[in-house]
PDB file of C-alpha atoms in Angstrom:
ATOM      1  CA  MET A  23      73.906  98.869  97.698  1.00 38.00           C
ATOM      2  CA  ASN A  24      76.894  98.189  99.720  1.00 47.00           C
ATOM      3  CA  LYS A  25      78.874 101.538 100.190  1.00 63.00           C
ATOM      4  CA  ASN A  26      81.508 100.298 102.584  1.00 71.00           C
ATOM      5  CA  GLU A  27      84.619 102.096 101.675  1.00 76.00           C
ATOM      6  CA  LEU A  28      86.697  99.070 102.555  1.00 82.00           C
ATOM      7  CA  THR A  29      84.828  96.807 100.199  1.00 89.00           C
ATOM      8  CA  PRO A  30      86.958  96.032  97.091  1.00 94.00           C
ATOM      9  CA  LYS A  31      85.407  96.192  93.611  1.00 96.00           C
ATOM     10  CA  PRO A  32      86.062  93.196  91.316  1.00 97.00           C
ATOM     11  CA  ALA A  33      88.379  93.718  88.367  1.00 98.00           C
ATOM     12  CA  VAL A  34      89.374  91.368  85.607  1.00 98.00           C
ATOM     13  CA  ILE A  35      92.956  90.932  84.324  1.00 98.00           C
ATOM     14  CA  LYS A  36      92.909  91.748  80.710  1.00 98.00           C
ATOM     15  CA  ASN A  37      96.759  91.595  79.823  1.00 98.00           C
ATOM     16  CA  ILE A  38     100.079  90.860  81.510  1.00 98.00           C
ATOM     17  CA  ILE A  39     103.403  92.112  80.400  1.00 97.00           C
ATOM     18  CA  ASP A  40     106.585  90.450  81.865  1.00 97.00           C
ATOM     19  CA  GLU A  41     108.755  93.500  82.505  1.00 96.00           C
ATOM     20  CA  THR A  42     111.560  91.622  84.278  1.00 96.00           C
ATOM     21  CA  ALA A  43     112.005  88.189  86.013  1.00 95.00           C
ATOM     22  CA  ASP A  44     110.131  89.467  89.037  1.00 96.00           C
ATOM     23  CA  THR A  45     107.951  92.391  87.742  1.00 97.00           C
ATOM     24  CA  LYS A  46     104.897  92.224  85.774  1.00 97.00           C
ATOM     25  CA  THR A  47     102.497  94.861  84.552  1.00 98.00           C
ATOM     26  CA  PHE A  48      98.798  93.953  84.836  1.00 98.00           C
ATOM     27  CA  THR A  49      96.041  95.629  82.837  1.00 98.00           C
ATOM     28  CA  LEU A  50      92.741  95.530  84.800  1.00 98.00           C
ATOM     29  CA  VAL A  51      89.163  96.524  83.825  1.00 98.00           C
ATOM     30  CA  PHE A  52      86.431  96.708  86.413  1.00 97.00           C
ATOM     31  CA  THR A  53      83.653  94.089  85.884  1.00 97.00           C
ATOM     32  CA  ASP A  54      80.956  96.802  86.365  1.00 96.00           C
ATOM     33  CA  PRO A  55      81.197  99.361  83.385  1.00 95.00           C
ATOM     34  CA  GLU A  56      79.727 102.007  85.589  1.00 95.00           C
ATOM     35  CA  GLU A  57      82.432 101.445  88.107  1.00 94.00           C
ATOM     36  CA  GLN A  58      85.111 101.808  85.445  1.00 95.00           C
ATOM     37  CA  LYS A  59      83.477 105.139  84.320  1.00 93.00           C
ATOM     38  CA  ARG A  60      83.626 106.483  87.950  1.00 94.00           C
ATOM     39  CA  PHE A  61      87.130 105.402  88.468  1.00 95.00           C
ATOM     40  CA  GLN A  62      89.167 108.686  88.071  1.00 94.00           C
ATOM     41  CA  TYR A  63      92.643 109.141  89.425  1.00 95.00           C
ATOM     42  CA  LYS A  64      95.734 111.317  89.445  1.00 93.00           C
ATOM     43  CA  PRO A  65      99.382 110.344  88.607  1.00 92.00           C
ATOM     44  CA  ALA A  66     101.083 108.745  91.663  1.00 89.00           C
ATOM     45  CA  GLN A  67      97.838 107.762  93.395  1.00 93.00           C
ATOM     46  CA  PHE A  68      97.599 104.150  94.568  1.00 93.00           C
ATOM     47  CA  VAL A  69      94.957 101.387  94.898  1.00 95.00           C
ATOM     48  CA  GLU A  70      94.629  98.529  97.320  1.00 94.00           C
ATOM     49  CA  ILE A  71      94.761  95.317  95.378  1.00 96.00           C
ATOM     50  CA  SER A  72      93.451  92.030  96.865  1.00 96.00           C
ATOM     51  CA  VAL A  73      93.150  88.307  96.296  1.00 96.00           C
ATOM     52  CA  LEU A  74      90.415  86.588  98.042  1.00 92.00           C
ATOM     53  CA  GLY A  75      91.554  84.471 100.902  1.00 93.00           C
ATOM     54  CA  VAL A  76      95.271  85.665 100.542  1.00 95.00           C
ATOM     55  CA  GLY A  77      95.517  89.380 101.490  1.00 93.00           C
ATOM     56  CA  GLU A  78      95.716  93.009 100.287  1.00 93.00           C
ATOM     57  CA  ALA A  79      98.535  95.416  99.449  1.00 92.00           C
ATOM     58  CA  PRO A  80      98.903  99.045  98.234  1.00 92.00           C
ATOM     59  CA  ILE A  81     100.297  99.328  94.747  1.00 94.00           C
ATOM     60  CA  SER A  82     100.890 102.570  92.676  1.00 94.00           C
ATOM     61  CA  ILE A  83      98.899 103.165  89.576  1.00 96.00           C
ATOM     62  CA  THR A  84     101.350 103.181  86.695  1.00 96.00           C
ATOM     63  CA  SER A  85      98.976 103.946  83.822  1.00 97.00           C
ATOM     64  CA  SER A  86      98.200 107.564  82.877  1.00 96.00           C
ATOM     65  CA  PRO A  87      94.723 109.277  83.578  1.00 94.00           C
ATOM     66  CA  SER A  88      94.831 110.284  79.746  1.00 93.00           C
ATOM     67  CA  GLN A  89      94.432 106.638  78.886  1.00 91.00           C
ATOM     68  CA  GLN A  90      90.801 105.804  79.743  1.00 89.00           C
ATOM     69  CA  GLY A  91      88.927 102.445  80.156  1.00 94.00           C
ATOM     70  CA  PHE A  92      91.488 100.585  82.133  1.00 96.00           C
ATOM     71  CA  LEU A  93      94.175 100.844  84.811  1.00 96.00           C
ATOM     72  CA  GLU A  94      97.741  99.318  84.860  1.00 98.00           C
ATOM     73  CA  LEU A  95      99.573  98.249  88.002  1.00 98.00           C
ATOM     74  CA  SER A  96     103.294  97.094  87.876  1.00 97.00           C
ATOM     75  CA  ILE A  97     103.826  94.575  90.658  1.00 96.00           C
ATOM     76  CA  LYS A  98     107.015  93.120  91.837  1.00 95.00           C
ATOM     77  CA  ARG A  99     107.259  89.690  93.411  1.00 94.00           C
ATOM     78  CA  VAL A 100     108.289  90.322  96.954  1.00 91.00           C
ATOM     79  CA  GLY A 101     106.077  88.218  99.210  1.00 90.00           C
ATOM     80  CA  LYS A 102     102.986  85.926  99.502  1.00 94.00           C
ATOM     81  CA  LEU A 103     100.353  88.083  97.988  1.00 95.00           C
ATOM     82  CA  THR A 104     102.612  89.208  95.022  1.00 96.00           C
ATOM     83  CA  GLU A 105     103.705  85.617  94.433  1.00 97.00           C
ATOM     84  CA  VAL A 106      99.950  84.663  94.127  1.00 97.00           C
ATOM     85  CA  ILE A 107      99.214  87.596  91.817  1.00 97.00           C
ATOM     86  CA  HIS A 108     102.126  86.713  89.581  1.00 98.00           C
ATOM     87  CA  GLN A 109     100.572  83.230  89.205  1.00 97.00           C
ATOM     88  CA  LEU A 110      97.296  84.759  87.910  1.00 98.00           C
ATOM     89  CA  LYS A 111      96.356  84.708  84.286  1.00 98.00           C
ATOM     90  CA  PRO A 112      94.245  87.025  81.860  1.00 98.00           C
ATOM     91  CA  GLY A 113      90.618  86.459  82.760  1.00 98.00           C
ATOM     92  CA  ASP A 114      91.271  85.987  86.524  1.00 98.00           C
ATOM     93  CA  GLU A 115      89.745  88.441  88.982  1.00 97.00           C
ATOM     94  CA  VAL A 116      91.184  90.541  91.750  1.00 98.00           C
ATOM     95  CA  GLY A 117      89.708  93.099  94.144  1.00 97.00           C
ATOM     96  CA  ILE A 118      90.533  96.826  93.695  1.00 97.00           C
ATOM     97  CA  ARG A 119      89.633  99.675  95.976  1.00 94.00           C
ATOM     98  CA  GLY A 120      90.678 103.280  95.662  1.00 92.00           C
ATOM     99  CA  PRO A 121      92.240 105.451  94.282  1.00 94.00           C
ATOM    100  CA  TYR A 122      93.938 106.760  97.352  1.00 93.00           C
ATOM    101  CA  GLY A 123      96.635 109.457  98.109  1.00 90.00           C
ATOM    102  CA  ASN A 124      97.110 113.038  96.787  1.00 91.00           C
ATOM    103  CA  GLY A 125      99.043 112.346  93.545  1.00 88.00           C
ATOM    104  CA  PHE A 126     101.424 114.465  91.579  1.00 91.00           C
ATOM    105  CA  PRO A 127     100.268 118.101  90.874  1.00 87.00           C
ATOM    106  CA  ALA A 128     100.073 117.577  87.124  1.00 85.00           C
ATOM    107  CA  ASP A 129      98.018 120.723  86.414  1.00 85.00           C
ATOM    108  CA  GLU A 130     100.264 122.922  88.521  1.00 88.00           C
ATOM    109  CA  LEU A 131     103.265 121.983  86.448  1.00 89.00           C
ATOM    110  CA  LYS A 132     102.173 123.308  83.084  1.00 91.00           C
ATOM    111  CA  GLY A 133     104.737 125.409  81.429  1.00 92.00           C
ATOM    112  CA  PHE A 134     107.638 124.017  83.665  1.00 92.00           C
ATOM    113  CA  ASP A 135     110.523 122.018  82.604  1.00 97.00           C
ATOM    114  CA  LEU A 136     110.474 118.585  84.220  1.00 97.00           C
ATOM    115  CA  LEU A 137     113.247 116.327  85.694  1.00 98.00           C
ATOM    116  CA  PHE A 138     112.416 112.725  86.488  1.00 98.00           C
ATOM    117  CA  VAL A 139     114.873 110.645  88.596  1.00 97.00           C
ATOM    118  CA  ALA A 140     113.793 107.027  89.182  1.00 96.00           C
ATOM    119  CA  GLY A 141     115.259 103.922  90.626  1.00 95.00           C
ATOM    120  CA  GLY A 142     114.158 100.306  90.044  1.00 93.00           C
ATOM    121  CA  ILE A 143     110.334  99.792  90.241  1.00 93.00           C
ATOM    122  CA  GLY A 144     110.122 103.545  91.288  1.00 93.00           C
ATOM    123  CA  LEU A 145     109.751 104.218  87.623  1.00 96.00           C
ATOM    124  CA  ALA A 146     106.191 102.863  87.885  1.00 94.00           C
ATOM    125  CA  PRO A 147     104.430 105.832  89.505  1.00 93.00           C
ATOM    126  CA  LEU A 148     106.577 108.242  87.562  1.00 96.00           C
ATOM    127  CA  ARG A 149     105.508 106.392  84.297  1.00 96.00           C
ATOM    128  CA  SER A 150     102.022 107.533  85.064  1.00 96.00           C
ATOM    129  CA  LEU A 151     102.999 111.366  85.174  1.00 96.00           C
ATOM    130  CA  ILE A 152     105.456 110.943  82.228  1.00 97.00           C
ATOM    131  CA  ASN A 153     102.857 109.416  79.919  1.00 96.00           C
ATOM    132  CA  TRP A 154     100.405 112.166  81.110  1.00 96.00           C
ATOM    133  CA  VAL A 155     102.998 114.733  80.041  1.00 96.00           C
ATOM    134  CA  MET A 156     103.763 112.962  76.776  1.00 96.00           C
ATOM    135  CA  ASP A 157      99.958 112.933  76.000  1.00 95.00           C
ATOM    136  CA  ASN A 158      99.749 116.668  76.720  1.00 94.00           C
ATOM    137  CA  ARG A 159     103.132 117.614  75.440  1.00 94.00           C
ATOM    138  CA  GLN A 160     102.260 121.014  74.310  1.00 94.00           C
ATOM    139  CA  ASP A 161     101.561 122.011  77.957  1.00 95.00           C
ATOM    140  CA  TYR A 162     105.142 121.321  79.353  1.00 96.00           C
ATOM    141  CA  GLY A 163     108.521 122.412  78.676  1.00 96.00           C
ATOM    142  CA  LYS A 164     111.778 120.325  78.444  1.00 97.00           C
ATOM    143  CA  VAL A 165     111.628 116.848  79.961  1.00 97.00           C
ATOM    144  CA  LYS A 166     114.731 114.991  81.156  1.00 98.00           C
ATOM    145  CA  ILE A 167     114.310 111.388  82.509  1.00 98.00           C
ATOM    146  CA  LEU A 168     117.029 109.608  84.552  1.00 98.00           C
ATOM    147  CA  TYR A 169     116.671 105.945  85.491  1.00 97.00           C
ATOM    148  CA  GLY A 170     118.752 103.543  87.364  1.00 96.00           C
ATOM    149  CA  ALA A 171     118.423  99.724  87.690  1.00 95.00           C
ATOM    150  CA  ARG A 172     120.477  97.065  89.499  1.00 95.00           C
ATOM    151  CA  THR A 173     121.387  95.113  86.313  1.00 95.00           C
ATOM    152  CA  PRO A 174     120.272  95.302  82.495  1.00 95.00           C
ATOM    153  CA  GLY A 175     117.910  92.537  83.358  1.00 95.00           C
ATOM    154  CA  ASP A 176     116.048  94.720  85.886  1.00 95.00           C
ATOM    155  CA  ILE A 177     115.232  97.576  83.533  1.00 95.00           C
ATOM    156  CA  VAL A 178     111.409  97.997  83.297  1.00 96.00           C
ATOM    157  CA  PHE A 179     109.461  99.745  80.545  1.00 96.00           C
ATOM    158  CA  THR A 180     112.245  99.194  78.010  1.00 94.00           C
ATOM    159  CA  ARG A 181     109.896  99.910  75.103  1.00 94.00           C
ATOM    160  CA  GLU A 182     108.614 103.182  76.613  1.00 95.00           C
ATOM    161  CA  LEU A 183     112.080 104.416  77.574  1.00 95.00           C
ATOM    162  CA  THR A 184     112.937 104.200  73.820  1.00 95.00           C
ATOM    163  CA  ARG A 185     109.600 105.883  72.875  1.00 96.00           C
ATOM    164  CA  TRP A 186     110.124 108.738  75.406  1.00 97.00           C
ATOM    165  CA  ALA A 187     113.586 109.458  74.062  1.00 95.00           C
ATOM    166  CA  GLY A 188     112.063 110.055  70.644  1.00 95.00           C
ATOM    167  CA  GLU A 189     109.599 112.744  71.944  1.00 94.00           C
ATOM    168  CA  PRO A 190     110.346 116.442  71.301  1.00 92.00           C
ATOM    169  CA  ASP A 191     112.613 118.200  73.839  1.00 95.00           C
ATOM    170  CA  THR A 192     112.979 114.985  75.719  1.00 96.00           C
ATOM    171  CA  GLU A 193     116.160 113.417  76.993  1.00 97.00           C
ATOM    172  CA  VAL A 194     116.324 109.950  78.585  1.00 97.00           C
ATOM    173  CA  LEU A 195     119.399 108.445  80.193  1.00 96.00           C
ATOM    174  CA  TYR A 196     119.588 105.295  82.212  1.00 93.00           C
ATOM    175  CA  THR A 197     122.206 103.336  84.051  1.00 96.00           C
ATOM    176  CA  VAL A 198     122.786 100.084  85.938  1.00 95.00           C
ATOM    177  CA  ASP A 199     124.714  99.289  89.099  1.00 93.00           C
ATOM    178  CA  ARG A 200     126.276  96.201  87.480  1.00 93.00           C
ATOM    179  CA  GLY A 201     126.495  95.579  83.728  1.00 90.00           C
ATOM    180  CA  ASP A 202     127.068  92.241  81.877  1.00 89.00           C
ATOM    181  CA  PRO A 203     129.106  91.312  78.794  1.00 88.00           C
ATOM    182  CA  GLN A 204     126.344  92.613  76.412  1.00 89.00           C
ATOM    183  CA  TRP A 205     125.737  96.011  78.297  1.00 92.00           C
ATOM    184  CA  GLN A 206     127.214  98.963  76.600  1.00 89.00           C
ATOM    185  CA  GLY A 207     125.460 101.749  78.510  1.00 89.00           C
ATOM    186  CA  ASN A 208     126.210 103.645  81.572  1.00 92.00           C
ATOM    187  CA  VAL A 209     127.242 101.774  84.819  1.00 94.00           C
ATOM    188  CA  GLY A 210     127.002 103.556  88.146  1.00 93.00           C
ATOM    189  CA  LEU A 211     124.427 105.356  90.480  1.00 93.00           C
ATOM    190  CA  VAL A 212     121.594 107.198  88.927  1.00 95.00           C
ATOM    191  CA  THR A 213     122.928 110.422  90.711  1.00 94.00           C
ATOM    192  CA  GLN A 214     125.894 110.270  88.332  1.00 94.00           C
ATOM    193  CA  LEU A 215     123.590 111.029  85.406  1.00 95.00           C
ATOM    194  CA  LEU A 216     122.809 114.421  86.865  1.00 94.00           C
ATOM    195  CA  HIS A 217     126.156 115.565  85.705  1.00 91.00           C
ATOM    196  CA  ARG A 218     125.597 114.313  82.233  1.00 92.00           C
ATOM    197  CA  ILE A 219     122.661 116.668  81.532  1.00 93.00           C
ATOM    198  CA  GLU A 220     122.233 120.359  80.997  1.00 91.00           C
ATOM    199  CA  LEU A 221     119.600 122.039  82.987  1.00 91.00           C
ATOM    200  CA  THR A 222     118.840 125.263  84.700  1.00 92.00           C
ATOM    201  CA  PRO A 223     117.446 124.409  88.083  1.00 94.00           C
ATOM    202  CA  ALA A 224     115.443 127.740  88.240  1.00 93.00           C
ATOM    203  CA  THR A 225     113.047 126.546  85.394  1.00 94.00           C
ATOM    204  CA  TYR A 226     112.736 122.778  86.571  1.00 96.00           C
ATOM    205  CA  THR A 227     110.656 120.887  88.885  1.00 96.00           C
ATOM    206  CA  ALA A 228     112.213 117.525  89.832  1.00 97.00           C
ATOM    207  CA  PHE A 229     110.298 114.323  90.654  1.00 97.00           C
ATOM    208  CA  ILE A 230     112.037 111.433  92.600  1.00 96.00           C
ATOM    209  CA  CYS A 231     110.862 107.893  93.084  1.00 94.00           C
ATOM    210  CA  GLY A 232     112.747 104.828  94.026  1.00 92.00           C
ATOM    211  CA  PRO A 233     114.219 102.853  96.971  1.00 90.00           C
ATOM    212  CA  PRO A 234     114.184 104.880 100.184  1.00 88.00           C
ATOM    213  CA  VAL A 235     117.927 104.666 100.412  1.00 90.00           C
ATOM    214  CA  MET A 236     118.214 106.371  96.937  1.00 92.00           C
ATOM    215  CA  ILE A 237     116.026 109.432  97.712  1.00 93.00           C
ATOM    216  CA  PRO A 238     118.186 111.388 100.129  1.00 92.00           C
ATOM    217  CA  PHE A 239     121.116 111.189  97.864  1.00 94.00           C
ATOM    218  CA  VAL A 240     119.262 112.447  94.814  1.00 95.00           C
ATOM    219  CA  ILE A 241     117.679 115.334  96.990  1.00 95.00           C
ATOM    220  CA  LYS A 242     121.189 116.268  98.305  1.00 95.00           C
ATOM    221  CA  ASP A 243     122.612 116.449  94.778  1.00 96.00           C
ATOM    222  CA  LEU A 244     119.614 118.481  93.444  1.00 96.00           C
ATOM    223  CA  LEU A 245     120.020 120.974  96.337  1.00 96.00           C
ATOM    224  CA  ALA A 246     123.698 121.310  95.421  1.00 96.00           C
ATOM    225  CA  LEU A 247     122.797 122.067  91.852  1.00 95.00           C
ATOM    226  CA  GLY A 248     120.634 124.836  93.027  1.00 96.00           C
ATOM    227  CA  PHE A 249     117.022 123.425  93.049  1.00 96.00           C
ATOM    228  CA  LYS A 250     114.682 125.075  95.513  1.00 96.00           C
ATOM    229  CA  GLU A 251     113.259 122.771  98.160  1.00 95.00           C
ATOM    230  CA  GLU A 252     109.632 123.403  96.902  1.00 95.00           C
ATOM    231  CA  ASN A 253     110.658 122.300  93.383  1.00 96.00           C
ATOM    232  CA  ILE A 254     111.825 118.865  94.563  1.00 96.00           C
ATOM    233  CA  ILE A 255     108.945 116.437  94.746  1.00 96.00           C
ATOM    234  CA  SER A 256     109.152 112.894  95.963  1.00 92.00           C
ATOM    235  CA  THR A 257     107.054 109.956  97.398  1.00 87.00           C
ATOM    236  CA  LEU A 258     107.432 108.679 100.805  1.00 79.00           C
ATOM    237  CA  GLU A 259     106.999 105.098 101.656  1.00 71.00           C
ATOM    238  CA  ASN A 260     105.152 103.987 104.657  1.00 62.00           C
ATOM    239  CA  TYR A 261     102.917 100.935 105.185  1.00 63.00           C
ATOM    240  CA  MET A 262      99.530 102.219 104.004  1.00 68.00           C
ATOM    241  CA  LYS A 263      97.392  99.253 105.255  1.00 73.00           C
ATOM    242  CA  CYS A 264      93.895 100.761 104.979  1.00 75.00           C
ATOM    243  CA  GLY A 265      94.431 103.615 102.588  1.00 76.00           C
ATOM    244  CA  ILE A 266      91.778 105.919 104.225  1.00 76.00           C
ATOM    245  CA  GLY A 267      93.592 107.001 107.444  1.00 74.00           C
ATOM    246  CA  LYS A 268      91.693 104.753 109.796  1.00 74.00           C
ATOM    247  CA  CYS A 269      94.308 102.141 110.890  1.00 76.00           C
ATOM    248  CA  GLY A 270      97.243 104.536 111.686  1.00 75.00           C
ATOM    249  CA  HIS A 271      99.854 102.383 110.141  1.00 76.00           C
ATOM    250  CA  CYS A 272     101.187 105.081 108.029  1.00 72.00           C
ATOM    251  CA  LEU A 273     101.181 107.900 110.475  1.00 75.00           C
ATOM    252  CA  LEU A 274     104.397 110.042 110.185  1.00 73.00           C
ATOM    253  CA  GLY A 275     105.035 113.388 111.841  1.00 70.00           C
ATOM    254  CA  GLY A 276     101.314 113.765 112.458  1.00 73.00           C
ATOM    255  CA  LYS A 277     100.179 113.106 108.846  1.00 76.00           C
ATOM    256  CA  TYR A 278      98.640 110.007 107.249  1.00 73.00           C
ATOM    257  CA  ILE A 279     100.886 109.221 104.240  1.00 78.00           C
ATOM    258  CA  CYS A 280      97.915 107.357 102.622  1.00 73.00           C
ATOM    259  CA  MET A 281      95.828 110.517 102.507  1.00 81.00           C
ATOM    260  CA  GLU A 282      98.163 113.424 102.591  1.00 77.00           C
ATOM    261  CA  GLY A 283     100.856 111.724 100.793  1.00 68.00           C
ATOM    262  CA  PRO A 284     102.390 109.764  99.343  1.00 84.00           C
ATOM    263  CA  VAL A 285     103.657 112.762  97.271  1.00 89.00           C
ATOM    264  CA  PHE A 286     105.431 115.639  99.129  1.00 89.00           C
ATOM    265  CA  ARG A 287     107.682 118.543  98.269  1.00 93.00           C
ATOM    266  CA  TYR A 288     110.992 118.401 100.025  1.00 93.00           C
ATOM    267  CA  ASN A 289     110.199 121.368 102.317  1.00 92.00           C
ATOM    268  CA  GLU A 290     107.073 119.439 103.523  1.00 89.00           C
ATOM    269  CA  MET A 291     109.173 116.344 104.013  1.00 88.00           C
ATOM    270  CA  LYS A 292     111.564 118.103 106.306  1.00 87.00           C
ATOM    271  CA  GLU A 293     108.636 119.172 108.395  1.00 85.00           C
ATOM    272  CA  LEU A 294     107.766 115.307 108.829  1.00 80.00           C
ATOM    273  CA  GLY A 295     111.188 114.672 109.961  1.00 75.00           C
ATOM    274  CA  PHE A 296     112.671 113.160 106.745  1.00 71.00           C
ATOM    275  CA  GLY A 297     116.332 112.851 106.709  1.00 61.00           C
ATOM    276  CA  GLU A 298     116.742 113.202 110.535  1.00 53.00           C
TER     277      GLU A 298
END
């Protein structure tokens, strides 16, 4: 048996959801049922997805570990590989290896109130943790979800945003940078939503995921509200080419993001030179 850790496992596309004009969510199942059973992951871990003869790229797992028998990847069309993936249909095969990364500390968060702040496709890895929390709702306190997109047409997971808002002790607010004639919701940066909710920073752990330019501003506002550095958790982006700490592409501050990240608490991010 080939046990090369860089060898992808074949997986079949079972379903595709068009989230926006340039983002699709793919439901995948490994062709080997035993491989599917072995595949266990944490929220915010990622896989390397490949198309033979085209290339490979790291993509966050957006499904929740509480949902067994498949995995979901939400992929934005941004280059050659993702363009090819967007042309695939149910029944087509891709390669998957992983999962990689440390993931969100879901078990450590039991009993805490949770704040999620997402921008754009950054809602994808947070969706994994949010659905984990919703599937284990009795283990967690209040939940507040703040989401920002460029335009109404760029909002992902619209059905789930509505469903989450209907869950007990859960508040969901979202905004767009630019509205359109039909948009009647909030317009402005996602950080503005922080001032529209009631929360006690001492009881909350905050999770941030979105464009790199967004994250420092959210962290600054959370600190101003009184959040402790260790209670602010975010993801760091760096090109994770191999996923197993061999190639060195994602080395930052002496740590391999693909292995010791991509999830870090803010006090850890500062040690890596974040914000300097």
